[in-house]
Amino acid sequence: MADNEFIVVPGHPGLMKKILREGSDDGTPAQGDMVSVHYSGTLTQDGSKFDSSRDRPGTFEFQVGVGQVIKGWDSGIVTMKKGELCILRCTSEYGYGDSGSPPSIPGGASLDFEVELFKWWEKLKETWEMSSEEKVIAAEKAKVDGTLHFKEGKFGDAIEKYKRGVSLVKDLAQGEEEGAIGDKESPQGAAATALCLSLTLNCAMARLKANMEYKEAIDDCKLALSLDSKNIKALFRMGQAYCKKGDYDEAKKQLDLLLEIEPGNTDAEAEKKRVDSAASKAKKNEKAMFSKMFA
């Protein structure tokens, strides 16, 4: 393929590019994003193939711009659009250098890579890689995403987002993390506590809506109460969870605690009636079952 069919990638004199198929207008990957591609690598000199992802199942995925691949890829793939098919021509400086990659790539070789970009996505940092401020920002995003799923009735997805958010700020809220952003009395500490409390309560509500994971919903409420011992929503949802779990005495206990804090709470009073009704029905069913067993 003639050199004049290529253009030099700006800022990279050792890297040229030829677009074989234009991509969409969805932007380009950023340094640090995860990308999914197919590629075929050939020697520029004679066109002999030395590697191809198409010879293996699945696409090739990696984090671009962080040195996981050769310099030509790190510099060239961030210029590509979704769906684009191109050839990246790399001098040895942008490939495998003077040493090459024996036996298939000789030292100093120029390489051609036909690359197709399928998608990219932001690589999330591991929790241990984040600063306290980054954890709060990520937890806030998890809350927003979880609430969108909740409104769409995707309770399982909502639970996963809320759980992710709680895991990010739980230690900050409880003041257990070294280098935490502050205690609960500081503005930042209070913000982390409020965020963790909201995420935990939302998670409990999603579990109840999904009619699943009642024990985990109770654990959510206990965590919320460790942050705010008189939280009305936590006591109410824990009462609901115990009722759904069939522990009617414990359900009424939580609702009674709520009514001690907030006498006349109509939701709690109505829920107590539902608990009594459920308990009565369960007792009748149990009695009927035993009567059949010994009839």
GROMACS .gro file of C-alpha atoms in nm:
model
  295
    1MET     CA    1   0.000   0.000   0.000
    2ALA     CA    2   0.154   0.334  -0.104
    3ASP     CA    3   0.275   0.569   0.166
    4ASN     CA    4   0.090   0.864   0.010
    5GLU     CA    5  -0.241   0.698   0.098
    6PHE     CA    6  -0.162   0.747   0.468
    7ILE     CA    7  -0.166   1.058   0.684
    8VAL     CA    8   0.067   1.122   0.975
    9VAL     CA    9  -0.111   1.112   1.312
   10PRO     CA   10  -0.067   1.466   1.456
   11GLY     CA   11   0.208   1.480   1.715
   12HIS     CA   12   0.338   1.135   1.622
   13PRO     CA   13   0.581   1.145   1.327
   14GLY     CA   14   0.645   0.771   1.351
   15LEU     CA   15   0.277   0.679   1.318
   16MET     CA   16   0.061   0.697   1.005
   17LYS     CA   17  -0.304   0.610   0.953
   18LYS     CA   18  -0.530   0.519   0.663
   19ILE     CA   19  -0.908   0.503   0.720
   20LEU     CA   20  -1.069   0.212   0.537
   21ARG     CA   21  -1.418   0.271   0.678
   22GLU     CA   22  -1.542   0.578   0.858
   23GLY     CA   23  -1.686   0.540   1.206
   24SER     CA   24  -1.979   0.707   1.380
   25ASP     CA   25  -1.977   1.056   1.532
   26ASP     CA   26  -1.976   0.932   1.892
   27GLY     CA   27  -1.638   1.079   1.976
   28THR     CA   28  -1.317   0.887   2.039
   29PRO     CA   29  -1.174   0.693   2.334
   30ALA     CA   30  -0.987   0.882   2.603
   31GLN     CA   31  -0.656   0.786   2.756
   32GLY     CA   32  -0.731   0.524   3.021
   33ASP     CA   33  -1.054   0.393   2.864
   34MET     CA   34  -1.110   0.025   2.800
   35VAL     CA   35  -1.145  -0.053   2.429
   36SER     CA   36  -1.268  -0.354   2.232
   37VAL     CA   37  -1.103  -0.417   1.893
   38HIS     CA   38  -1.013  -0.670   1.630
   39TYR     CA   39  -0.677  -0.642   1.460
   40SER     CA   40  -0.445  -0.808   1.209
   41GLY     CA   41  -0.074  -0.732   1.215
   42THR     CA   42   0.155  -0.757   0.911
   43LEU     CA   43   0.509  -0.655   0.826
   44THR     CA   44   0.508  -0.340   0.611
   45GLN     CA   45   0.798  -0.470   0.404
   46ASP     CA   46   0.642  -0.786   0.265
   47GLY     CA   47   0.287  -0.802   0.407
   48SER     CA   48   0.345  -1.125   0.598
   49LYS     CA   49   0.101  -1.170   0.885
   50PHE     CA   50   0.242  -1.224   1.233
   51ASP     CA   51  -0.072  -1.200   1.448
   52SER     CA   52  -0.450  -1.155   1.429
   53SER     CA   53  -0.720  -1.141   1.695
   54ARG     CA   54  -0.963  -1.269   1.433
   55ASP     CA   55  -0.791  -1.608   1.455
   56ARG     CA   56  -0.910  -1.636   1.816
   57PRO     CA   57  -1.255  -1.628   1.982
   58GLY     CA   58  -1.378  -1.288   2.095
   59THR     CA   59  -1.241  -0.939   2.053
   60PHE     CA   60  -0.924  -0.803   2.209
   61GLU     CA   61  -0.986  -0.571   2.505
   62PHE     CA   62  -0.733  -0.354   2.684
   63GLN     CA   63  -0.686  -0.018   2.854
   64VAL     CA   64  -0.559   0.230   2.600
   65GLY     CA   65  -0.298   0.496   2.668
   66VAL     CA   66  -0.140   0.338   2.975
   67GLY     CA   67   0.138   0.130   2.819
   68GLN     CA   68  -0.039  -0.206   2.801
   69VAL     CA   69   0.024  -0.216   2.425
   70ILE     CA   70   0.276  -0.070   2.182
   71LYS     CA   71   0.309   0.307   2.146
   72GLY     CA   72   0.150   0.304   1.800
   73TRP     CA   73  -0.168   0.156   1.940
   74ASP     CA   74  -0.181   0.385   2.242
   75SER     CA   75  -0.142   0.687   2.015
   76GLY     CA   76  -0.349   0.568   1.719
   77ILE     CA   77  -0.656   0.406   1.870
   78VAL     CA   78  -0.750   0.723   2.061
   79THR     CA   79  -0.800   0.888   1.719
   80MET     CA   80  -1.056   0.625   1.607
   81LYS     CA   81  -1.435   0.646   1.615
   82LYS     CA   82  -1.678   0.369   1.697
   83GLY     CA   83  -1.709   0.129   1.404
   84GLU     CA   84  -1.403   0.272   1.228
   85LEU     CA   85  -1.172   0.038   1.036
   86CYS     CA   86  -0.825   0.168   0.966
   87ILE     CA   87  -0.462   0.073   0.917
   88LEU     CA   88  -0.207   0.202   1.165
   89ARG     CA   89   0.146   0.201   1.020
   90CYS     CA   90   0.403   0.205   1.297
   91THR     CA   91   0.775   0.267   1.267
   92SER     CA   92   0.988   0.056   1.497
   93GLU     CA   93   0.986   0.341   1.751
   94TYR     CA   94   0.608   0.302   1.772
   95GLY     CA   95   0.624  -0.076   1.748
   96TYR     CA   96   0.878  -0.317   1.894
   97GLY     CA   97   1.194  -0.109   1.860
   98ASP     CA   98   1.537  -0.227   1.752
   99SER     CA   99   1.499  -0.561   1.929
  100GLY     CA  100   1.173  -0.656   1.758
  101SER     CA  101   0.969  -0.953   1.881
  102PRO     CA  102   1.141  -1.267   1.753
  103PRO     CA  103   1.086  -1.480   1.564
  104SER     CA  104   0.802  -1.316   1.371
  105ILE     CA  105   0.895  -0.947   1.403
  106PRO     CA  106   1.255  -0.854   1.322
  107GLY     CA  107   1.431  -0.565   1.493
  108GLY     CA  108   1.365  -0.221   1.345
  109ALA     CA  109   1.060  -0.344   1.150
  110SER     CA  110   0.779  -0.118   1.037
  111LEU     CA  111   0.439  -0.272   1.106
  112ASP     CA  112   0.087  -0.238   0.964
  113PHE     CA  113  -0.211  -0.306   1.187
  114GLU     CA  114  -0.561  -0.326   1.044
  115VAL     CA  115  -0.773  -0.226   1.344
  116GLU     CA  116  -1.151  -0.222   1.389
  117LEU     CA  117  -1.285  -0.039   1.694
  118PHE     CA  118  -1.612  -0.178   1.831
  119LYS     CA  119  -1.663   0.011   2.155
  120TRP     CA  120  -1.496   0.172   2.451
  121TRP     CA  121  -1.590   0.247   2.808
  122GLU     CA  122  -1.445   0.420   3.109
  123LYS     CA  123  -1.237   0.191   3.327
  124LEU     CA  124  -1.354   0.231   3.684
  125LYS     CA  125  -1.085   0.265   3.944
  126GLU     CA  126  -1.060   0.001   4.210
  127THR     CA  127  -1.183   0.128   4.545
  128TRP     CA  128  -0.832   0.119   4.690
  129GLU     CA  129  -0.713   0.344   4.407
  130MET     CA  130  -0.962   0.622   4.489
  131SER     CA  131  -0.922   0.923   4.712
  132SER     CA  132  -1.199   0.997   4.961
  133GLU     CA  133  -1.337   1.268   4.734
  134GLU     CA  134  -1.339   1.032   4.434
  135LYS     CA  135  -1.528   0.772   4.636
  136VAL     CA  136  -1.798   1.024   4.724
  137ILE     CA  137  -1.832   1.134   4.361
  138ALA     CA  138  -1.854   0.772   4.241
  139ALA     CA  139  -2.108   0.688   4.513
  140GLU     CA  140  -2.325   0.984   4.412
  141LYS     CA  141  -2.320   0.861   4.052
  142ALA     CA  142  -2.412   0.509   4.170
  143LYS     CA  143  -2.708   0.657   4.355
  144VAL     CA  144  -2.829   0.843   4.046
  145ASP     CA  145  -2.789   0.534   3.828
  146GLY     CA  146  -2.961   0.316   4.087
  147THR     CA  147  -3.257   0.552   4.109
  148LEU     CA  148  -3.298   0.550   3.730
  149HIS     CA  149  -3.309   0.169   3.737
  150PHE     CA  150  -3.555   0.180   4.028
  151LYS     CA  151  -3.791   0.411   3.841
  152GLU     CA  152  -3.777   0.174   3.543
  153GLY     CA  153  -3.872  -0.119   3.767
  154LYS     CA  154  -3.528  -0.280   3.725
  155PHE     CA  155  -3.491  -0.350   4.095
  156GLY     CA  156  -3.207  -0.601   4.062
  157ASP     CA  157  -2.996  -0.349   3.870
  158ALA     CA  158  -3.087  -0.078   4.121
  159ILE     CA  159  -2.975  -0.298   4.410
  160GLU     CA  160  -2.634  -0.353   4.247
  161LYS     CA  161  -2.582   0.022   4.195
  162TYR     CA  162  -2.686   0.106   4.551
  163LYS     CA  163  -2.463  -0.169   4.691
  164ARG     CA  164  -2.171  -0.030   4.491
  165GLY     CA  165  -2.235   0.317   4.632
  166VAL     CA  166  -2.256   0.189   4.990
  167SER     CA  167  -1.929  -0.002   4.953
  168LEU     CA  168  -1.756   0.319   4.844
  169VAL     CA  169  -1.859   0.542   5.135
  170LYS     CA  170  -1.943   0.305   5.420
  171ASP     CA  171  -1.603   0.330   5.587
  172LEU     CA  172  -1.595   0.706   5.532
  173ALA     CA  173  -1.935   0.744   5.695
  174GLN     CA  174  -1.837   0.529   5.990
  175GLY     CA  175  -1.502   0.706   6.028
  176GLU     CA  176  -1.315   0.376   5.995
  177GLU     CA  177  -1.095   0.454   5.697
  178GLU     CA  178  -0.742   0.583   5.738
  179GLY     CA  179  -0.718   0.929   5.587
  180ALA     CA  180  -1.096   0.965   5.579
  181ILE     CA  181  -1.243   1.298   5.478
  182GLY     CA  182  -1.345   1.380   5.831
  183ASP     CA  183  -1.564   1.284   6.122
  184LYS     CA  184  -1.941   1.303   6.115
  185GLU     CA  185  -1.935   1.651   6.265
  186SER     CA  186  -1.735   1.798   5.976
  187PRO     CA  187  -1.917   1.914   5.661
  188GLN     CA  188  -1.746   1.646   5.447
  189GLY     CA  189  -1.798   1.373   5.705
  190ALA     CA  190  -2.163   1.467   5.742
  191ALA     CA  191  -2.205   1.459   5.363
  192ALA     CA  192  -2.052   1.109   5.340
  193THR     CA  193  -2.278   0.990   5.622
  194ALA     CA  194  -2.590   1.135   5.460
  195LEU     CA  195  -2.498   0.978   5.126
  196CYS     CA  196  -2.433   0.636   5.279
  197LEU     CA  197  -2.759   0.657   5.472
  198SER     CA  198  -2.956   0.743   5.158
  199LEU     CA  199  -2.793   0.466   4.955
  200THR     CA  200  -2.856   0.210   5.228
  201LEU     CA  201  -3.222   0.303   5.264
  202ASN     CA  202  -3.270   0.300   4.887
  203CYS     CA  203  -3.110  -0.043   4.867
  204ALA     CA  204  -3.343  -0.178   5.135
  205MET     CA  205  -3.644  -0.035   4.951
  206ALA     CA  206  -3.532  -0.190   4.621
  207ARG     CA  207  -3.495  -0.529   4.788
  208LEU     CA  208  -3.847  -0.500   4.929
  209LYS     CA  209  -3.989  -0.395   4.591
  210ALA     CA  210  -3.818  -0.692   4.429
  211ASN     CA  211  -3.969  -0.924   4.692
  212MET     CA  212  -3.629  -1.076   4.754
  213GLU     CA  213  -3.330  -1.065   4.990
  214TYR     CA  214  -3.527  -0.980   5.303
  215LYS     CA  215  -3.237  -1.066   5.533
  216GLU     CA  216  -3.013  -0.833   5.333
  217ALA     CA  217  -3.280  -0.561   5.352
  218ILE     CA  218  -3.278  -0.599   5.731
  219ASP     CA  219  -2.897  -0.569   5.729
  220ASP     CA  220  -2.929  -0.252   5.519
  221CYS     CA  221  -3.165  -0.105   5.778
  222LYS     CA  222  -2.935  -0.200   6.063
  223LEU     CA  223  -2.650  -0.018   5.890
  224ALA     CA  224  -2.874   0.284   5.842
  225LEU     CA  225  -2.963   0.279   6.213
  226SER     CA  226  -2.594   0.262   6.305
  227LEU     CA  227  -2.561   0.596   6.124
  228ASP     CA  228  -2.888   0.743   6.252
  229SER     CA  229  -3.038   0.550   6.544
  230LYS     CA  230  -3.377   0.721   6.514
  231ASN     CA  231  -3.420   0.701   6.139
  232ILE     CA  232  -3.790   0.656   6.067
  233LYS     CA  233  -3.745   0.508   5.720
  234ALA     CA  234  -3.498   0.248   5.845
  235LEU     CA  235  -3.731   0.132   6.122
  236PHE     CA  236  -4.029   0.124   5.886
  237ARG     CA  237  -3.851  -0.073   5.616
  238MET     CA  238  -3.702  -0.311   5.869
  239GLY     CA  239  -4.055  -0.375   5.999
  240GLN     CA  240  -4.167  -0.447   5.644
  241ALA     CA  241  -3.875  -0.682   5.582
  242TYR     CA  242  -3.936  -0.878   5.902
  243CYS     CA  243  -4.303  -0.909   5.808
  244LYS     CA  244  -4.220  -1.041   5.461
  245LYS     CA  245  -3.974  -1.279   5.624
  246GLY     CA  246  -4.250  -1.408   5.850
  247ASP     CA  247  -4.107  -1.274   6.176
  248TYR     CA  248  -4.416  -1.084   6.285
  249ASP     CA  249  -4.311  -1.019   6.644
  250GLU     CA  250  -3.988  -0.853   6.534
  251ALA     CA  251  -4.178  -0.657   6.270
  252LYS     CA  252  -4.411  -0.511   6.532
  253LYS     CA  253  -4.115  -0.438   6.758
  254GLN     CA  254  -3.953  -0.218   6.492
  255LEU     CA  255  -4.280  -0.040   6.419
  256ASP     CA  256  -4.339   0.020   6.792
  257LEU     CA  257  -3.992   0.175   6.816
  258LEU     CA  258  -4.084   0.401   6.525
  259LEU     CA  259  -4.406   0.506   6.697
  260GLU     CA  260  -4.215   0.588   7.016
  261ILE     CA  261  -4.004   0.831   6.816
  262GLU     CA  262  -4.292   0.962   6.608
  263PRO     CA  263  -4.630   0.897   6.776
  264GLY     CA  264  -4.924   0.896   6.542
  265ASN     CA  265  -4.726   0.804   6.232
  266THR     CA  266  -5.009   0.684   6.011
  267ASP     CA  267  -4.790   0.471   5.783
  268ALA     CA  268  -4.650   0.281   6.081
  269GLU     CA  269  -4.994   0.232   6.232
  270ALA     CA  270  -5.128   0.100   5.901
  271GLU     CA  271  -4.827  -0.129   5.863
  272LYS     CA  272  -4.887  -0.269   6.214
  273LYS     CA  273  -5.240  -0.362   6.107
  274ARG     CA  274  -5.101  -0.536   5.799
  275VAL     CA  275  -4.853  -0.724   6.019
  276ASP     CA  276  -5.133  -0.834   6.254
  277SER     CA  277  -5.340  -0.948   5.958
  278ALA     CA  278  -5.049  -1.141   5.808
  279ALA     CA  279  -4.970  -1.300   6.145
  280SER     CA  280  -5.332  -1.404   6.191
  281LYS     CA  281  -5.347  -1.554   5.843
  282ALA     CA  282  -5.020  -1.741   5.897
  283LYS     CA  283  -5.150  -1.881   6.227
  284LYS     CA  284  -5.471  -2.003   6.064
  285ASN     CA  285  -5.277  -2.166   5.783
  286GLU     CA  286  -5.048  -2.335   6.031
  287LYS     CA  287  -5.346  -2.461   6.232
  288ALA     CA  288  -5.513  -2.595   5.918
  289MET     CA  289  -5.194  -2.771   5.815
  290PHE     CA  290  -5.158  -2.944   6.153
  291SER     CA  291  -5.523  -3.045   6.155
  292LYS     CA  292  -5.473  -3.220   5.820
  293MET     CA  293  -5.160  -3.392   5.945
  294PHE     CA  294  -5.340  -3.544   6.246
  295ALA     CA  295  -5.684  -3.596   6.094
   0.00000   0.00000   0.00000
